[in-house]
CSV table of C-alpha atoms in Angstrom, one decimal:
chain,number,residue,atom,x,y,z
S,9,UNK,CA,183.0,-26.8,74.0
S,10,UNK,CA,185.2,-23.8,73.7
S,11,UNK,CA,183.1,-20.0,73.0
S,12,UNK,CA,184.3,-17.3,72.9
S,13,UNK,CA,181.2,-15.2,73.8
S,14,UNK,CA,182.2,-11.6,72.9
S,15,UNK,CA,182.7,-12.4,69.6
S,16,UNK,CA,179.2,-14.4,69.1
S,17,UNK,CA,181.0,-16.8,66.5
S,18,UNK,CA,179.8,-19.6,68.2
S,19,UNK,CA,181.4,-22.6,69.9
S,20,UNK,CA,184.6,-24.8,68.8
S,21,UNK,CA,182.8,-28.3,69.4
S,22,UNK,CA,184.7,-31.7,69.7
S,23,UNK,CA,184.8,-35.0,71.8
S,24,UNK,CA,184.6,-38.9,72.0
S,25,UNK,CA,181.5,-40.9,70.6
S,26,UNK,CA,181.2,-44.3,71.3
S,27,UNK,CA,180.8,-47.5,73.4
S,28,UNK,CA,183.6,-47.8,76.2
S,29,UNK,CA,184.9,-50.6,76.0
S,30,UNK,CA,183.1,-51.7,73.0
S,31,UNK,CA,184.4,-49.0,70.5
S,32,UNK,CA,186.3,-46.5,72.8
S,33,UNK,CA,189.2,-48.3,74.8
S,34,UNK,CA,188.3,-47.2,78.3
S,35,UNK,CA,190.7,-47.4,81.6
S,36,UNK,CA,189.7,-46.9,84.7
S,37,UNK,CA,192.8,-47.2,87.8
S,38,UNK,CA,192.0,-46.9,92.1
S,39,UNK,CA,193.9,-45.5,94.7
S,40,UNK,CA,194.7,-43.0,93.2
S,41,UNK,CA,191.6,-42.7,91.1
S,42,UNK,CA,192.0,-42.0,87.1
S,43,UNK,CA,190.5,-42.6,83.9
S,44,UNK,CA,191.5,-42.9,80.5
S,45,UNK,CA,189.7,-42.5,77.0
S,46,UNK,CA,191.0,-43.1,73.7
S,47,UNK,CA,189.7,-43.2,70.0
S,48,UNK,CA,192.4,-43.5,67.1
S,49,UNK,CA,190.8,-43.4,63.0
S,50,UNK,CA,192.9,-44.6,60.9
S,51,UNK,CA,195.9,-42.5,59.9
S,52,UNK,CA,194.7,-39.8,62.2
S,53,UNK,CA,196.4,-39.1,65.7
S,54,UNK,CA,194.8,-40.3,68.6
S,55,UNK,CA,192.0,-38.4,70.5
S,56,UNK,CA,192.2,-38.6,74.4
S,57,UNK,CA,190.3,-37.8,77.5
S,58,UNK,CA,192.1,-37.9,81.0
S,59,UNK,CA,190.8,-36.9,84.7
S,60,UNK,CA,193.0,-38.0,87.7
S,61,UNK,CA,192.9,-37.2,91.6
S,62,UNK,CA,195.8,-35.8,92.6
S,63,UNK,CA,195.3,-34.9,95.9
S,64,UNK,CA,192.5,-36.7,97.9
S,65,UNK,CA,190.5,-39.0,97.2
S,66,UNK,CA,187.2,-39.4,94.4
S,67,UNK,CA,184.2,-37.6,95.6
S,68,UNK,CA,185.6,-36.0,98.8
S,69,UNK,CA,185.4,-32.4,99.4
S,70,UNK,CA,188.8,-30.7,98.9
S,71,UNK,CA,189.9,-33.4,96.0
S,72,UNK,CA,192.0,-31.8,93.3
S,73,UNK,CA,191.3,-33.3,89.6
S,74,UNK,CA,193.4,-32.5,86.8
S,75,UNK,CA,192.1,-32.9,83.4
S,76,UNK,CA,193.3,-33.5,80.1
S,77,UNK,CA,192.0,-33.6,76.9
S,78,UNK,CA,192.6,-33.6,73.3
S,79,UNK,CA,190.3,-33.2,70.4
S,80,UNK,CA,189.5,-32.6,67.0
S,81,UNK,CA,187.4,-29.1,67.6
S,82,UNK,CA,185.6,-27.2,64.9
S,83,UNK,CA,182.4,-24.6,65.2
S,84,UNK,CA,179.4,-25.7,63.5
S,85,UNK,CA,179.2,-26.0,59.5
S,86,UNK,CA,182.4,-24.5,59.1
S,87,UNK,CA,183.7,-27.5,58.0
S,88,UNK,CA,186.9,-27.0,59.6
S,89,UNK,CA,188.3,-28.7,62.4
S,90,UNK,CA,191.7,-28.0,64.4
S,91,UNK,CA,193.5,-30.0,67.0
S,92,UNK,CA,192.9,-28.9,70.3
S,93,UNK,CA,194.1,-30.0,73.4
S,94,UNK,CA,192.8,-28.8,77.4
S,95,UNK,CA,194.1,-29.0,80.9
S,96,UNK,CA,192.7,-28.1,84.3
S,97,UNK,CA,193.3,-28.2,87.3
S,98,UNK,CA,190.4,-28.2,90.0
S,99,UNK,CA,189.4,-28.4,93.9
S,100,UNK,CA,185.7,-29.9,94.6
S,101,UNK,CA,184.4,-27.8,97.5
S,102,UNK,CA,180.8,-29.8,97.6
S,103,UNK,CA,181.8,-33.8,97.1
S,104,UNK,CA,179.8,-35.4,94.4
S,105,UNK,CA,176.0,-35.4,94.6
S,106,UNK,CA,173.3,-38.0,93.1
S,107,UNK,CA,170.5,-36.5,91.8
S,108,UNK,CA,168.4,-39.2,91.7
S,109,UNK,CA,166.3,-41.8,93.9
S,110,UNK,CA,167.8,-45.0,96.3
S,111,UNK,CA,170.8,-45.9,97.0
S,112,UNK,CA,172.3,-45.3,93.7
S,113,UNK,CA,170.7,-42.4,92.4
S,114,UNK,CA,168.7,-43.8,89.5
S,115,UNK,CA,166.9,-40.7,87.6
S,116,UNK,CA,164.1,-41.5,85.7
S,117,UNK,CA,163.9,-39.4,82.7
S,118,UNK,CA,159.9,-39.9,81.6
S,119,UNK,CA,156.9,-41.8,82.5
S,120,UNK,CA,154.5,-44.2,80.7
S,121,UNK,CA,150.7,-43.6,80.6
S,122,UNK,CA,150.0,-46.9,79.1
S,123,UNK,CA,149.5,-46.1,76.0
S,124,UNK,CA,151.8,-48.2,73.2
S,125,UNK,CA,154.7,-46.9,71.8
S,126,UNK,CA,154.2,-46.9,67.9
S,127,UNK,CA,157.5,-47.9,67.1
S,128,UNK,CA,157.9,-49.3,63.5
S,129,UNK,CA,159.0,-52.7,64.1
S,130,UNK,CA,155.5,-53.1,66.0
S,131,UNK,CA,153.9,-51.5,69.2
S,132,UNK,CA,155.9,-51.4,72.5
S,133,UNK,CA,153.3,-51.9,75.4
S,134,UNK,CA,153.6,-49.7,78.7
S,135,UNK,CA,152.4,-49.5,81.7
S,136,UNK,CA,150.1,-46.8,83.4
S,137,UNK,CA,152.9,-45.0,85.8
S,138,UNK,CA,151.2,-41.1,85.3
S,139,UNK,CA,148.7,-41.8,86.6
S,140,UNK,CA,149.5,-43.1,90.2
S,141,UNK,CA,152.7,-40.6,90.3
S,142,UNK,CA,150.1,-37.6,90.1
S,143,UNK,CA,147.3,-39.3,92.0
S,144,UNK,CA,148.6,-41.4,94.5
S,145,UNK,CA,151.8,-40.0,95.3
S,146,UNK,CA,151.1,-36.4,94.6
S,147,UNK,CA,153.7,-36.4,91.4
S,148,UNK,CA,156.6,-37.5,93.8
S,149,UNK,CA,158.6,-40.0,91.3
S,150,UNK,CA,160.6,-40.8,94.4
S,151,UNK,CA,157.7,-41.7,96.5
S,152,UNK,CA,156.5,-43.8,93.6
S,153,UNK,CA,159.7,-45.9,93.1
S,154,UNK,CA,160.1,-46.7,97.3
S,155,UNK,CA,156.6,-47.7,97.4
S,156,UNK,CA,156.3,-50.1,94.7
S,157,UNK,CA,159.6,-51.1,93.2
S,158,UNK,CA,159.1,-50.3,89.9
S,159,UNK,CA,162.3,-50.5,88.1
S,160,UNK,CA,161.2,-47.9,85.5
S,161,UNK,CA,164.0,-50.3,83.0
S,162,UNK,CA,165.5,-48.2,80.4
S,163,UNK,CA,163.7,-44.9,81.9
S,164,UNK,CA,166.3,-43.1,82.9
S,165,UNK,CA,169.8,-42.8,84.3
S,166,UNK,CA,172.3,-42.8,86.6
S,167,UNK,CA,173.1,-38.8,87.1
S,168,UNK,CA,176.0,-37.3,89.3
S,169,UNK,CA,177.6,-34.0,89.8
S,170,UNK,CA,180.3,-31.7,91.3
S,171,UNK,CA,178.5,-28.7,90.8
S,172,UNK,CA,180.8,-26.4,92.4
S,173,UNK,CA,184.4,-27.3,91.1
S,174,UNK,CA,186.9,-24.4,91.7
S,175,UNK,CA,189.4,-24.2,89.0
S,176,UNK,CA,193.0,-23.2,90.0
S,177,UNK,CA,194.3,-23.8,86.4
S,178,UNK,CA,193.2,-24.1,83.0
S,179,UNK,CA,194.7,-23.2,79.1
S,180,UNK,CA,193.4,-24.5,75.9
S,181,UNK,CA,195.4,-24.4,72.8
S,182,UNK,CA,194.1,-24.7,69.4
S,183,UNK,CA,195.7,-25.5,66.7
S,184,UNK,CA,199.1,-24.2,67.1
S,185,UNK,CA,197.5,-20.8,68.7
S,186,UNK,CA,197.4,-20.3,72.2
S,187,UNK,CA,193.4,-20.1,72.9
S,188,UNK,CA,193.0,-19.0,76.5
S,189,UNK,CA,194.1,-19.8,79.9
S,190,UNK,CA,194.2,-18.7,83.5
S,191,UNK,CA,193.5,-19.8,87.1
S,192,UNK,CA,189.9,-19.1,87.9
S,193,UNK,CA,186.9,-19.8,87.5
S,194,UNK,CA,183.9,-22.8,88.8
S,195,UNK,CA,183.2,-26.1,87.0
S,196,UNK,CA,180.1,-28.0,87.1
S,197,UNK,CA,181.2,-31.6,86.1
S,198,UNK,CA,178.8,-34.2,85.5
S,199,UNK,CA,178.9,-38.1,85.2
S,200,UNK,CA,175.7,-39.6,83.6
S,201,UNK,CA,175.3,-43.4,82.6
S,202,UNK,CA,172.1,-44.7,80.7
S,203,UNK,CA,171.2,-47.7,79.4
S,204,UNK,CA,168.6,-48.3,75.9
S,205,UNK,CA,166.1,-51.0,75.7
S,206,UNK,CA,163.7,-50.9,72.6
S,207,UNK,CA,161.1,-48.2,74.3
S,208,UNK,CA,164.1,-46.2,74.9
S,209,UNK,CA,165.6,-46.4,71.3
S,210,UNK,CA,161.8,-44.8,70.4
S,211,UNK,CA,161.9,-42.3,72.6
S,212,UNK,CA,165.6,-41.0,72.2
S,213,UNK,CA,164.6,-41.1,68.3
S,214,UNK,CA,161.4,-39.9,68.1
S,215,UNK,CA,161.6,-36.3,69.0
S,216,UNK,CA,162.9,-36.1,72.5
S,217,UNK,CA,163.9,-32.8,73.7
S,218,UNK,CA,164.7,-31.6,77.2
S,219,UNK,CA,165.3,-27.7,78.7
S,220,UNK,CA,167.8,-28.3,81.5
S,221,UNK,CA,170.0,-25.4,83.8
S,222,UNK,CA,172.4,-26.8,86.0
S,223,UNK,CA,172.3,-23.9,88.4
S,224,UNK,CA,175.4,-22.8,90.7
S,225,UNK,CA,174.8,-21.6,94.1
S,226,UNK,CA,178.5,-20.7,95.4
S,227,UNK,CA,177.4,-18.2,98.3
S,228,UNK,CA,175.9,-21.3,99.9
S,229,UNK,CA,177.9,-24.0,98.5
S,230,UNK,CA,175.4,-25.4,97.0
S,231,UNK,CA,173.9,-26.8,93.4
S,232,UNK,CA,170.7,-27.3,91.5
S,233,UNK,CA,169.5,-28.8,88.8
S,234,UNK,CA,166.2,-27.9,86.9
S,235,UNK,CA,164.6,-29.2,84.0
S,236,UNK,CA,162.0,-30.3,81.7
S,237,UNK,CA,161.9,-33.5,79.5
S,238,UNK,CA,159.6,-34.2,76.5
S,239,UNK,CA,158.2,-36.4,73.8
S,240,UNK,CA,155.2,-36.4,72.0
S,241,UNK,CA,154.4,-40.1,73.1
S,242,UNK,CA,155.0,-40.4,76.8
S,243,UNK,CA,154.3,-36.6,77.7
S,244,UNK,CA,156.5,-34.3,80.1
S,245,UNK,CA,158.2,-35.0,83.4
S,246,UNK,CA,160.1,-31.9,85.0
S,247,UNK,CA,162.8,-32.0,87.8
S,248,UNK,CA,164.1,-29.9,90.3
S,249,UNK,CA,166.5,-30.5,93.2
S,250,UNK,CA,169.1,-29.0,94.9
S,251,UNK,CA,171.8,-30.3,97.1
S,252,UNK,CA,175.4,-29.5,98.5
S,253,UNK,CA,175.9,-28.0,102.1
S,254,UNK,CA,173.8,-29.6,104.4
S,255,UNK,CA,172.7,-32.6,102.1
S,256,UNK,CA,173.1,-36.2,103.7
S,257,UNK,CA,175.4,-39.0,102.8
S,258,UNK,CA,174.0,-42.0,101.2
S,259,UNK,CA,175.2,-45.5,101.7
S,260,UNK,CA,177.2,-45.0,98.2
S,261,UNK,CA,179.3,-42.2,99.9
S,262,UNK,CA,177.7,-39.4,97.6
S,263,UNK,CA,175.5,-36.9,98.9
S,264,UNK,CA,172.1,-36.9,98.6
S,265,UNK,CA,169.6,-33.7,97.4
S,266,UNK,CA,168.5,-31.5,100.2
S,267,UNK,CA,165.0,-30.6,98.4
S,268,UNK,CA,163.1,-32.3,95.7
S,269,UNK,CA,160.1,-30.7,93.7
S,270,UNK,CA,157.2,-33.2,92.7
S,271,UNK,CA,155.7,-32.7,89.3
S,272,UNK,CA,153.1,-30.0,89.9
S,273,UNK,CA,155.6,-27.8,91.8
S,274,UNK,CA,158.1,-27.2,89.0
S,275,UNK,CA,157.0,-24.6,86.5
S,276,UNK,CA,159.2,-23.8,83.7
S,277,UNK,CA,158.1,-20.9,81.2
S,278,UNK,CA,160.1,-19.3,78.2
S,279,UNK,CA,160.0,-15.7,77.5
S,280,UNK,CA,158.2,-15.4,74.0
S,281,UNK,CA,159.9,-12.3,73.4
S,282,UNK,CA,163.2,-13.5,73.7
S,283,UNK,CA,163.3,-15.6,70.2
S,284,UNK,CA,166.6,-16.1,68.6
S,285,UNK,CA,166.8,-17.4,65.3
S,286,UNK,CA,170.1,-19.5,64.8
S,287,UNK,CA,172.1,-18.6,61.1
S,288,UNK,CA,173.4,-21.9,61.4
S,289,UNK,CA,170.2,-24.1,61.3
S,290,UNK,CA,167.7,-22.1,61.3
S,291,UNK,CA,166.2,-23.4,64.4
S,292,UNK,CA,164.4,-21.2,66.4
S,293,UNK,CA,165.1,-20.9,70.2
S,294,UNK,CA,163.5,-18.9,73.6
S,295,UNK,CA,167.1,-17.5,75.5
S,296,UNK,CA,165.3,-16.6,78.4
S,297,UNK,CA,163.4,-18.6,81.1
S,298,UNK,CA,161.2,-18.1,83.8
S,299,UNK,CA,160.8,-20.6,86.6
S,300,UNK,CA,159.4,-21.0,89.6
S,301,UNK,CA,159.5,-24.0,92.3
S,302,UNK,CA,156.7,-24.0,94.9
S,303,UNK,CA,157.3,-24.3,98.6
S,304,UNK,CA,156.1,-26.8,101.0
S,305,UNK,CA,157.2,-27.8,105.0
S,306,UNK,CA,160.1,-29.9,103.5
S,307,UNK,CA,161.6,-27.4,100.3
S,308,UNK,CA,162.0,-23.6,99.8
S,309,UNK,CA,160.5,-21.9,96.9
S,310,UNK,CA,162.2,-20.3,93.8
S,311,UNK,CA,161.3,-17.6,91.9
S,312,UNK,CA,164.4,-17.3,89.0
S,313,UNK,CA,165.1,-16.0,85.9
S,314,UNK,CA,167.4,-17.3,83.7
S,315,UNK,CA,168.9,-15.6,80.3
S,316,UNK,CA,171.5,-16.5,78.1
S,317,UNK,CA,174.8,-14.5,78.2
S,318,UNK,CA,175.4,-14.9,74.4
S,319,UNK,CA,173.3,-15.9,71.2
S,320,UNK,CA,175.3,-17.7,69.5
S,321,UNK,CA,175.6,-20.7,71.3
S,322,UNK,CA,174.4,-23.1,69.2
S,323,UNK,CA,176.3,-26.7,68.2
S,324,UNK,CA,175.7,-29.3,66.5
S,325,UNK,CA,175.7,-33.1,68.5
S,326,UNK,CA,176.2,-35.9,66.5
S,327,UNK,CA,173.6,-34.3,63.9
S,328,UNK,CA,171.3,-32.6,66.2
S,329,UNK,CA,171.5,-28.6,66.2
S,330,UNK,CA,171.1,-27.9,70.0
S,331,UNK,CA,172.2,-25.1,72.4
S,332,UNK,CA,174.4,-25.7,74.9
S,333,UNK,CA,176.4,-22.3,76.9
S,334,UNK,CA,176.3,-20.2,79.4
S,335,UNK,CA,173.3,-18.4,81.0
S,336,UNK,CA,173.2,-16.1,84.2
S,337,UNK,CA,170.1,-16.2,86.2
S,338,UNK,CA,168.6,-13.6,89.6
S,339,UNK,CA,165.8,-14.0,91.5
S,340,UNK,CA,165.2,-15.6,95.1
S,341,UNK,CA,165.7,-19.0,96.8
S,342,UNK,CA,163.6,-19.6,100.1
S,343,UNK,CA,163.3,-16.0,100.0
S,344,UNK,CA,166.8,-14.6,99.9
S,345,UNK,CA,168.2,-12.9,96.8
S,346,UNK,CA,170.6,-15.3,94.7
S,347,UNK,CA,172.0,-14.1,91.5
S,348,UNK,CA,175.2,-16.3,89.4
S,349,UNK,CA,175.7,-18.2,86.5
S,350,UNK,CA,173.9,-22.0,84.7
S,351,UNK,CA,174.9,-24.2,82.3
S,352,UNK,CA,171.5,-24.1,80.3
S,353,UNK,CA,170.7,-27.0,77.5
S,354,UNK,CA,168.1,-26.1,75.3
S,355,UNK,CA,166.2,-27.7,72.0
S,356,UNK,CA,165.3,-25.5,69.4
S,357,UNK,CA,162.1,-26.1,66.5
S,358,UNK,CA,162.6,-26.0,63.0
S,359,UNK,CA,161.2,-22.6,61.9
S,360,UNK,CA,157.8,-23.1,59.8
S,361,UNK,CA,158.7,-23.0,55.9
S,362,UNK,CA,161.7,-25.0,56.8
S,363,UNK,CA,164.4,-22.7,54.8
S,364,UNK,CA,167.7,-23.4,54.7
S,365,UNK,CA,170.9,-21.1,55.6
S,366,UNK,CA,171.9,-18.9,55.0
S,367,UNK,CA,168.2,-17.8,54.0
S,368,UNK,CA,166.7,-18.1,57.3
């Protein structure tokens, strides 16, 4: 995702869709660590994605990445896509941290009440999880899962970041024009893996949404990541944690969240006065969020505010419009001031009337 935010065009949007290894040759080397994506259509060029270590080793602090990438780009309904190829160069300062629960960080995504999934090929039953994560266990997922093994199976993921990458390089072509380039800035690099069963299929289909910020804390060297997930069948589940300087290792080598906010101590509200309408797709989005994160004898509390730096930041993800950019946020974390940027990722609602563009 390339934008150019002061000229609030919207984003030049490309990348790789598939299966690795199924429909997406995929090759991974060790010591030194790399990995390699391909896709070629027929009579097209090929489209690649390549990240190495080039000095250190994976998910130590002070590793040095470089990346490279190149892709068909093109901004949303424009109908007009470009080659366009990307390289950076990148010291981790944090290490890679797993935001989820046990020993490899799995990070369930929603809960079942127990209710049956009306899928059409005939009901999917569920179990009553809700209920004992908010009674019993005080809406501490984690708590849940170490207590009684559930394997929540095709619930959630496998979720890990660098949220604090420091870019020493970067330049992006596209086309044959020269885009950008420069040697600043921070990267927040996530790597998430999921896995579908039938209930999942539903879910992911059946109007999920999610309202996600993956906050940057560099004054502390730290990360966070806050969010809400939602469908209309199994509820919503929020998340908060944060993690970075001072977080523990866990027997994986990555580092494990410092805090971790149960259900009823995440509070996520959008501004209702902040309502942009998208030209593209009509869709109707909030570009500013409050949220607050309650305190206890084990995590801080946050009071932020989060607002988008641009409107136009819409794209379109394999047929979904969604909004995906750059949002700064102030407020206070266990009572000191914080102010900096999030990557915020946010689902809009088809306006009521449902025109068309450009008659929105």
């Amino acid at each position: 995702i390339f934008n150019r935010l002061d000229q609030n065009s919207g984003p030049a949007f490309g990348g790789i869709d598939g299966l690795a290894d199924i429909t997406v040759p995929t090759s991974i080397t060790y010591q030194p660590w790399s990995i390699h994506v391909e896709q070629q259509n027929h009579g097209e060029p090929p489209q690649t994605v390549d990240m190495r270590v080039v000095s250190g080793s994976i998910g130590a602090v002070g590793a040095i990445y470089e990346l490279t990438v190149s892709v068909d780009t093109g901004i949303y309904q424009s109908g007009v896509s470009e080659p366009t190829s990307l390289t950076i160069r990148a010291r981790d300062t944090t290490g890679i941290i797993q935001w989820g629960y046990g020993p490899n960080g799995f990070f369930p995504l929603w809960m079942f009440d127990g209710m049956p999934l009306p899928a059409s090929g005939g009901p999917i039953a569920t179990a009553d999880q809700r209920t004992r994560i908010m009674n019993d266990y005080g809406g501490d997922i984690g708590s849940y899962l170490a207590a009684t093994g559930d394997p929540m199976t095709g619930q959630g993921s496998h979720y890990y970041s660098m949220p604090l990458v420091e870019v020493e390089s970067w330049s992006i072509q596209i086309g044959s024009t020269y885009a950008g380039g420069g040697t600043g800035g921070v990267l927040f690099f996530d790597n998430l893996t999921e896995t579908y069963n039938d209930s999942a299929k539903y879910i992911v289909s059946n109007g999920y949404a999610w309202t996600e910020f993956s906050v940057q804390l560099p004054d502390t060297d730290q990360g966070m990541l806050i969010a809400v997930t939602g469908q209309q069948d199994v509820g919503n589940l929020y998340y908060a944690m944060l993690g970075g300087a001072g977080s523990s290792q866990s027997g994986n080598g990555t580092l494990q969240p410092t805090a971790n906010w149960p259900q009823g101590a995440i509070h996520i509200t959008p501004d209702p006065t902040s309502t942009w309408t998208s030209p593209h797709s009509c869709y109707v989005y909030e570009l500013s969020y409050a949220v607050k994160l309650d305190a206890s004898a084990s995590r801080p509390a946050a009071d932020l505010v989060f607002n988008a730096t641009a409107q136009d930041q819409e794209l379109n993800a394999l047929g979904r419009a969604v909004y995906e950019g750059l949002f700064s946020y102030s407020g206070t974390l266990d009572g000191n001031a914080v102010s900096g940027y999030a990557w915020g990722e946010i689902q809009g609602r088809p306006p009521a009337g449902h025109p068309t563009p450009p008659n929105c």
